[in-house]
Amino acid sequence: MASRNQFAQFRNKIIALAMLGVLTLASVLPAQAYALDEPAPLPTLPEFVETVKDGNPNALRGVYVAGVMASPIAQQPMGNPGYVSDAGNAVTQFSMASEAGNIGLLAHNYLAGADFFQLQVGNVITLVYGDGRTQSFIVADLQHYQALSPLSPYSSFKDLETGTVLDVEQLFHRVYRGGFHLTLQTCIENEGNPTWGRLFVIATPVNDRLSGPVNVAYTDV
């Protein structure tokens, strides 16, 4: 039987791989993958809801911030907490955050994650469920960390504001555990290194209730 210490080491490795998963593809993609086309105008929230809802009341299907982003939400394959979608502007729901009782959304910094850098304290983030209901969060904190060993699954992380160094489990606890909240995670590119650091956007719920389906107003022309 595995010892508690062995189990803890295994879990720490899983957490570490998940925390690094956002960067896995970024480090091997060719440079042209970073070239961005002229962005299309963002839809209104009601228009966006219509494009992502599928009738499933229990599944998150989209994330919306007025003037910033309108992204569908992909799910991680079972048993693969390091998976991050590379499909268009999709973000990925982080299964280990769900296990901790919170909501985590991951994205590559050369795709939807680029929008995370535009978020500011006070912005309202709206999540869309498959049945069209919405839940709103307000950005409360932006946290930036340097990965001290960017390519290692056991890297420690330095808080760029306080200088505090955390191991990967401590960082996971800080950004994904605690009272109910939403965390958006992407990577920080610096000094030519796409795995240099991490950005976490922490948002707290506006209220505890889900809003009813958002209806599109149709007019005759």
mmCIF file of C-alpha atoms in Angstrom:
data_model
loop_
_atom_site.group_PDB
_atom_site.id
_atom_site.type_symbol
_atom_site.label_atom_id
_atom_site.label_comp_id
_atom_site.label_asym_id
_atom_site.label_seq_id
_atom_site.Cartn_x
_atom_site.Cartn_y
_atom_site.Cartn_z
ATOM 1 C CA MET A 1 0.000 0.000 0.000
ATOM 2 C CA ALA A 2 1.336 3.420 -0.933
ATOM 3 C CA SER A 3 2.296 5.631 1.980
ATOM 4 C CA ARG A 4 0.616 8.953 2.614
ATOM 5 C CA ASN A 5 3.851 10.638 1.585
ATOM 6 C CA GLN A 6 3.865 8.813 -1.761
ATOM 7 C CA PHE A 7 0.236 9.744 -2.330
ATOM 8 C CA ALA A 8 0.968 13.381 -1.489
ATOM 9 C CA GLN A 9 3.902 13.417 -3.917
ATOM 10 C CA PHE A 10 1.730 11.930 -6.642
ATOM 11 C CA ARG A 11 -1.017 14.489 -6.042
ATOM 12 C CA ASN A 12 1.509 17.321 -6.011
ATOM 13 C CA LYS A 13 2.812 16.146 -9.387
ATOM 14 C CA ILE A 14 -0.712 16.080 -10.822
ATOM 15 C CA ILE A 15 -1.352 19.592 -9.522
ATOM 16 C CA ALA A 16 1.984 20.756 -10.912
ATOM 17 C CA LEU A 17 1.315 19.302 -14.345
ATOM 18 C CA ALA A 18 -2.115 20.900 -14.363
ATOM 19 C CA MET A 19 -0.703 24.285 -13.408
ATOM 20 C CA LEU A 20 1.851 23.980 -16.216
ATOM 21 C CA GLY A 21 -0.622 22.652 -18.755
ATOM 22 C CA VAL A 22 -1.467 26.093 -20.080
ATOM 23 C CA LEU A 23 2.048 26.370 -21.456
ATOM 24 C CA THR A 24 2.601 22.882 -22.803
ATOM 25 C CA LEU A 25 1.660 23.704 -26.375
ATOM 26 C CA ALA A 26 2.895 27.291 -26.306
ATOM 27 C CA SER A 27 6.500 26.161 -26.058
ATOM 28 C CA VAL A 28 6.376 23.960 -29.152
ATOM 29 C CA LEU A 29 4.127 25.859 -31.543
ATOM 30 C CA PRO A 30 5.784 27.708 -34.441
ATOM 31 C CA ALA A 31 6.137 31.456 -34.253
ATOM 32 C CA GLN A 32 3.438 32.052 -36.841
ATOM 33 C CA ALA A 33 0.862 30.668 -34.404
ATOM 34 C CA TYR A 34 1.120 33.985 -32.594
ATOM 35 C CA ALA A 35 -0.029 36.012 -35.596
ATOM 36 C CA LEU A 36 -3.526 37.309 -34.938
ATOM 37 C CA ASP A 37 -6.134 38.249 -37.500
ATOM 38 C CA GLU A 38 -8.164 41.427 -37.140
ATOM 39 C CA PRO A 39 -10.592 40.584 -34.312
ATOM 40 C CA ALA A 40 -14.274 40.438 -35.183
ATOM 41 C CA PRO A 41 -16.646 42.736 -33.281
ATOM 42 C CA LEU A 42 -17.877 41.151 -30.072
ATOM 43 C CA PRO A 43 -21.519 40.090 -29.890
ATOM 44 C CA THR A 44 -23.876 41.420 -27.260
ATOM 45 C CA LEU A 45 -24.427 39.158 -24.270
ATOM 46 C CA PRO A 46 -27.844 37.952 -25.516
ATOM 47 C CA GLU A 47 -26.367 37.181 -28.937
ATOM 48 C CA PHE A 48 -23.478 35.302 -27.341
ATOM 49 C CA VAL A 49 -25.789 33.238 -25.145
ATOM 50 C CA GLU A 50 -27.660 32.075 -28.233
ATOM 51 C CA THR A 51 -24.441 30.855 -29.852
ATOM 52 C CA VAL A 52 -23.212 28.740 -26.913
ATOM 53 C CA LYS A 53 -26.276 27.346 -25.146
ATOM 54 C CA ASP A 54 -27.103 23.685 -25.778
ATOM 55 C CA GLY A 55 -29.808 22.946 -23.219
ATOM 56 C CA ASN A 56 -27.553 21.414 -20.548
ATOM 57 C CA PRO A 57 -28.295 23.241 -17.264
ATOM 58 C CA ASN A 58 -25.281 21.783 -15.474
ATOM 59 C CA ALA A 59 -22.522 22.663 -17.936
ATOM 60 C CA LEU A 60 -20.677 25.933 -18.405
ATOM 61 C CA ARG A 61 -20.665 26.851 -22.082
ATOM 62 C CA GLY A 62 -19.367 30.407 -22.330
ATOM 63 C CA VAL A 63 -17.611 33.325 -20.639
ATOM 64 C CA TYR A 64 -18.353 36.942 -21.538
ATOM 65 C CA VAL A 65 -16.889 40.318 -20.609
ATOM 66 C CA ALA A 66 -18.350 43.351 -22.367
ATOM 67 C CA GLY A 67 -15.816 44.920 -24.708
ATOM 68 C CA VAL A 68 -13.171 42.301 -23.869
ATOM 69 C CA MET A 69 -14.080 38.697 -24.626
ATOM 70 C CA ALA A 70 -16.796 36.264 -25.681
ATOM 71 C CA SER A 71 -15.383 32.738 -25.529
ATOM 72 C CA PRO A 72 -16.942 29.269 -25.561
ATOM 73 C CA ILE A 73 -15.930 26.953 -22.721
ATOM 74 C CA ALA A 74 -14.464 23.519 -23.453
ATOM 75 C CA GLN A 75 -14.249 20.705 -20.911
ATOM 76 C CA GLN A 76 -11.146 18.712 -19.986
ATOM 77 C CA PRO A 77 -11.080 15.003 -20.869
ATOM 78 C CA MET A 78 -11.553 12.860 -17.779
ATOM 79 C CA GLY A 79 -8.252 12.249 -16.019
ATOM 80 C CA ASN A 80 -6.379 14.964 -17.926
ATOM 81 C CA PRO A 81 -6.256 18.087 -15.705
ATOM 82 C CA GLY A 82 -3.398 19.537 -17.771
ATOM 83 C CA TYR A 83 -5.419 19.708 -20.991
ATOM 84 C CA VAL A 84 -6.060 23.158 -22.460
ATOM 85 C CA SER A 85 -8.003 23.591 -25.684
ATOM 86 C CA ASP A 86 -6.204 25.110 -28.661
ATOM 87 C CA ALA A 87 -9.443 25.618 -30.594
ATOM 88 C CA GLY A 88 -9.915 29.211 -31.692
ATOM 89 C CA ASN A 89 -10.878 31.496 -28.839
ATOM 90 C CA ALA A 90 -12.082 28.737 -26.499
ATOM 91 C CA VAL A 91 -11.217 28.606 -22.810
ATOM 92 C CA THR A 92 -11.094 25.364 -20.811
ATOM 93 C CA GLN A 93 -12.774 24.600 -17.494
ATOM 94 C CA PHE A 94 -10.193 23.336 -14.990
ATOM 95 C CA SER A 95 -11.466 20.110 -13.414
ATOM 96 C CA MET A 96 -9.266 20.367 -10.315
ATOM 97 C CA ALA A 97 -10.735 23.779 -9.497
ATOM 98 C CA SER A 98 -14.185 22.196 -9.702
ATOM 99 C CA GLU A 99 -13.057 19.503 -7.260
ATOM 100 C CA ALA A 100 -12.013 22.304 -4.892
ATOM 101 C CA GLY A 101 -15.526 23.777 -5.111
ATOM 102 C CA ASN A 102 -14.640 26.693 -7.365
ATOM 103 C CA ILE A 103 -14.558 27.550 -11.062
ATOM 104 C CA GLY A 104 -11.284 27.713 -12.984
ATOM 105 C CA LEU A 105 -10.866 28.699 -16.617
ATOM 106 C CA LEU A 106 -7.610 28.108 -18.495
ATOM 107 C CA ALA A 107 -6.441 29.504 -21.829
ATOM 108 C CA HIS A 108 -3.252 29.774 -23.864
ATOM 109 C CA ASN A 109 -1.802 33.273 -23.833
ATOM 110 C CA TYR A 110 -1.606 33.349 -27.643
ATOM 111 C CA LEU A 111 -5.323 32.518 -27.967
ATOM 112 C CA ALA A 112 -8.173 33.432 -25.598
ATOM 113 C CA GLY A 113 -5.715 33.935 -22.740
ATOM 114 C CA ALA A 114 -4.526 37.130 -24.418
ATOM 115 C CA ASP A 115 -7.862 38.657 -23.417
ATOM 116 C CA PHE A 116 -7.185 37.931 -19.739
ATOM 117 C CA PHE A 117 -4.517 40.647 -19.736
ATOM 118 C CA GLN A 118 -7.175 43.240 -20.593
ATOM 119 C CA LEU A 119 -9.199 42.488 -17.474
ATOM 120 C CA GLN A 120 -9.148 45.004 -14.640
ATOM 121 C CA VAL A 121 -10.396 45.049 -11.076
ATOM 122 C CA GLY A 122 -14.097 45.888 -11.200
ATOM 123 C CA ASN A 123 -14.820 44.226 -14.558
ATOM 124 C CA VAL A 124 -17.890 41.995 -14.602
ATOM 125 C CA ILE A 125 -17.384 38.465 -15.952
ATOM 126 C CA THR A 126 -20.524 36.593 -16.988
ATOM 127 C CA LEU A 127 -20.594 32.804 -17.223
ATOM 128 C CA VAL A 128 -23.207 31.165 -19.442
ATOM 129 C CA TYR A 129 -24.717 27.751 -18.718
ATOM 130 C CA GLY A 130 -26.059 25.397 -21.344
ATOM 131 C CA ASP A 131 -29.677 26.287 -20.604
ATOM 132 C CA GLY A 132 -29.011 30.001 -21.111
ATOM 133 C CA ARG A 133 -28.798 30.962 -17.450
ATOM 134 C CA THR A 134 -25.979 33.290 -16.459
ATOM 135 C CA GLN A 135 -23.867 33.929 -13.376
ATOM 136 C CA SER A 136 -21.891 37.123 -12.875
ATOM 137 C CA PHE A 137 -18.595 37.670 -11.085
ATOM 138 C CA ILE A 138 -16.639 40.847 -10.430
ATOM 139 C CA VAL A 139 -12.862 40.947 -10.796
ATOM 140 C CA ALA A 140 -11.375 41.424 -7.320
ATOM 141 C CA ASP A 141 -7.669 40.710 -7.785
ATOM 142 C CA LEU A 142 -4.975 40.230 -10.432
ATOM 143 C CA GLN A 143 -2.028 38.070 -9.372
ATOM 144 C CA HIS A 144 1.214 37.729 -11.338
ATOM 145 C CA TYR A 145 3.860 35.077 -10.683
ATOM 146 C CA GLN A 146 7.233 34.143 -12.132
ATOM 147 C CA ALA A 147 7.881 30.424 -12.586
ATOM 148 C CA LEU A 148 11.380 30.009 -11.158
ATOM 149 C CA SER A 149 11.937 26.819 -13.191
ATOM 150 C CA PRO A 150 9.561 27.343 -16.144
ATOM 151 C CA LEU A 151 9.968 23.915 -17.749
ATOM 152 C CA SER A 152 9.864 21.892 -14.540
ATOM 153 C CA PRO A 153 6.588 20.421 -13.227
ATOM 154 C CA TYR A 154 7.952 21.092 -9.729
ATOM 155 C CA SER A 155 8.700 24.789 -10.255
ATOM 156 C CA SER A 156 8.180 27.234 -7.416
ATOM 157 C CA PHE A 157 6.488 30.547 -8.173
ATOM 158 C CA LYS A 158 7.470 34.055 -7.091
ATOM 159 C CA ASP A 159 4.698 36.566 -6.391
ATOM 160 C CA LEU A 160 5.763 39.594 -8.436
ATOM 161 C CA GLU A 161 4.016 42.001 -6.063
ATOM 162 C CA THR A 162 5.230 40.710 -2.690
ATOM 163 C CA GLY A 163 8.282 38.629 -3.590
ATOM 164 C CA THR A 164 6.843 35.639 -1.720
ATOM 165 C CA VAL A 165 7.921 32.266 -3.140
ATOM 166 C CA LEU A 166 5.317 29.484 -3.167
ATOM 167 C CA ASP A 167 5.557 25.858 -4.192
ATOM 168 C CA VAL A 168 2.996 24.652 -6.696
ATOM 169 C CA GLU A 169 0.641 23.216 -4.075
ATOM 170 C CA GLN A 170 0.699 26.456 -2.073
ATOM 171 C CA LEU A 171 -0.063 28.417 -5.227
ATOM 172 C CA PHE A 172 -2.934 26.089 -6.123
ATOM 173 C CA HIS A 173 -4.333 26.559 -2.611
ATOM 174 C CA ARG A 174 -4.068 30.345 -2.886
ATOM 175 C CA VAL A 175 -5.775 30.781 -6.244
ATOM 176 C CA TYR A 176 -8.188 27.842 -6.462
ATOM 177 C CA ARG A 177 -9.301 27.063 -2.902
ATOM 178 C CA GLY A 178 -11.232 29.118 -0.361
ATOM 179 C CA GLY A 179 -14.636 30.779 -0.623
ATOM 180 C CA PHE A 180 -16.579 30.353 -3.848
ATOM 181 C CA HIS A 181 -14.952 32.289 -6.669
ATOM 182 C CA LEU A 182 -13.847 32.219 -10.300
ATOM 183 C CA THR A 183 -10.189 32.053 -11.349
ATOM 184 C CA LEU A 184 -8.917 32.673 -14.882
ATOM 185 C CA GLN A 185 -5.381 31.423 -15.570
ATOM 186 C CA THR A 186 -2.985 31.964 -18.435
ATOM 187 C CA CYS A 187 0.754 32.278 -18.910
ATOM 188 C CA ILE A 188 2.958 35.334 -18.935
ATOM 189 C CA GLU A 189 5.525 35.540 -21.719
ATOM 190 C CA ASN A 190 8.699 37.434 -20.873
ATOM 191 C CA GLU A 191 12.268 37.587 -22.140
ATOM 192 C CA GLY A 192 11.281 35.433 -25.122
ATOM 193 C CA ASN A 193 10.098 32.653 -22.830
ATOM 194 C CA PRO A 194 6.400 31.730 -23.212
ATOM 195 C CA THR A 195 6.551 29.714 -19.963
ATOM 196 C CA TRP A 196 8.038 32.543 -17.884
ATOM 197 C CA GLY A 197 5.142 33.125 -15.500
ATOM 198 C CA ARG A 198 1.436 32.903 -14.682
ATOM 199 C CA LEU A 199 -1.432 35.370 -14.509
ATOM 200 C CA PHE A 200 -4.417 34.636 -12.280
ATOM 201 C CA VAL A 201 -7.566 36.751 -12.442
ATOM 202 C CA ILE A 202 -9.644 36.256 -9.288
ATOM 203 C CA ALA A 203 -13.336 37.186 -9.404
ATOM 204 C CA THR A 204 -16.012 36.900 -6.726
ATOM 205 C CA PRO A 205 -19.733 36.298 -7.342
ATOM 206 C CA VAL A 206 -21.978 39.330 -7.648
ATOM 207 C CA ASN A 207 -24.632 37.268 -5.846
ATOM 208 C CA ASP A 208 -25.303 33.618 -5.071
ATOM 209 C CA ARG A 209 -28.083 33.145 -7.603
ATOM 210 C CA LEU A 210 -28.094 32.253 -11.271
ATOM 211 C CA SER A 211 -29.979 34.609 -13.567
ATOM 212 C CA GLY A 212 -32.629 33.247 -15.904
ATOM 213 C CA PRO A 213 -32.016 32.729 -19.616
ATOM 214 C CA VAL A 214 -31.054 35.857 -21.512
ATOM 215 C CA ASN A 215 -33.507 36.521 -24.317
ATOM 216 C CA VAL A 216 -32.638 38.050 -27.655
ATOM 217 C CA ALA A 217 -34.914 40.893 -28.659
ATOM 218 C CA TYR A 218 -36.150 40.415 -32.225
ATOM 219 C CA THR A 219 -37.579 43.284 -34.262
ATOM 220 C CA ASP A 220 -39.259 43.388 -37.651
ATOM 221 C CA VAL A 221 -37.356 45.021 -40.485
#
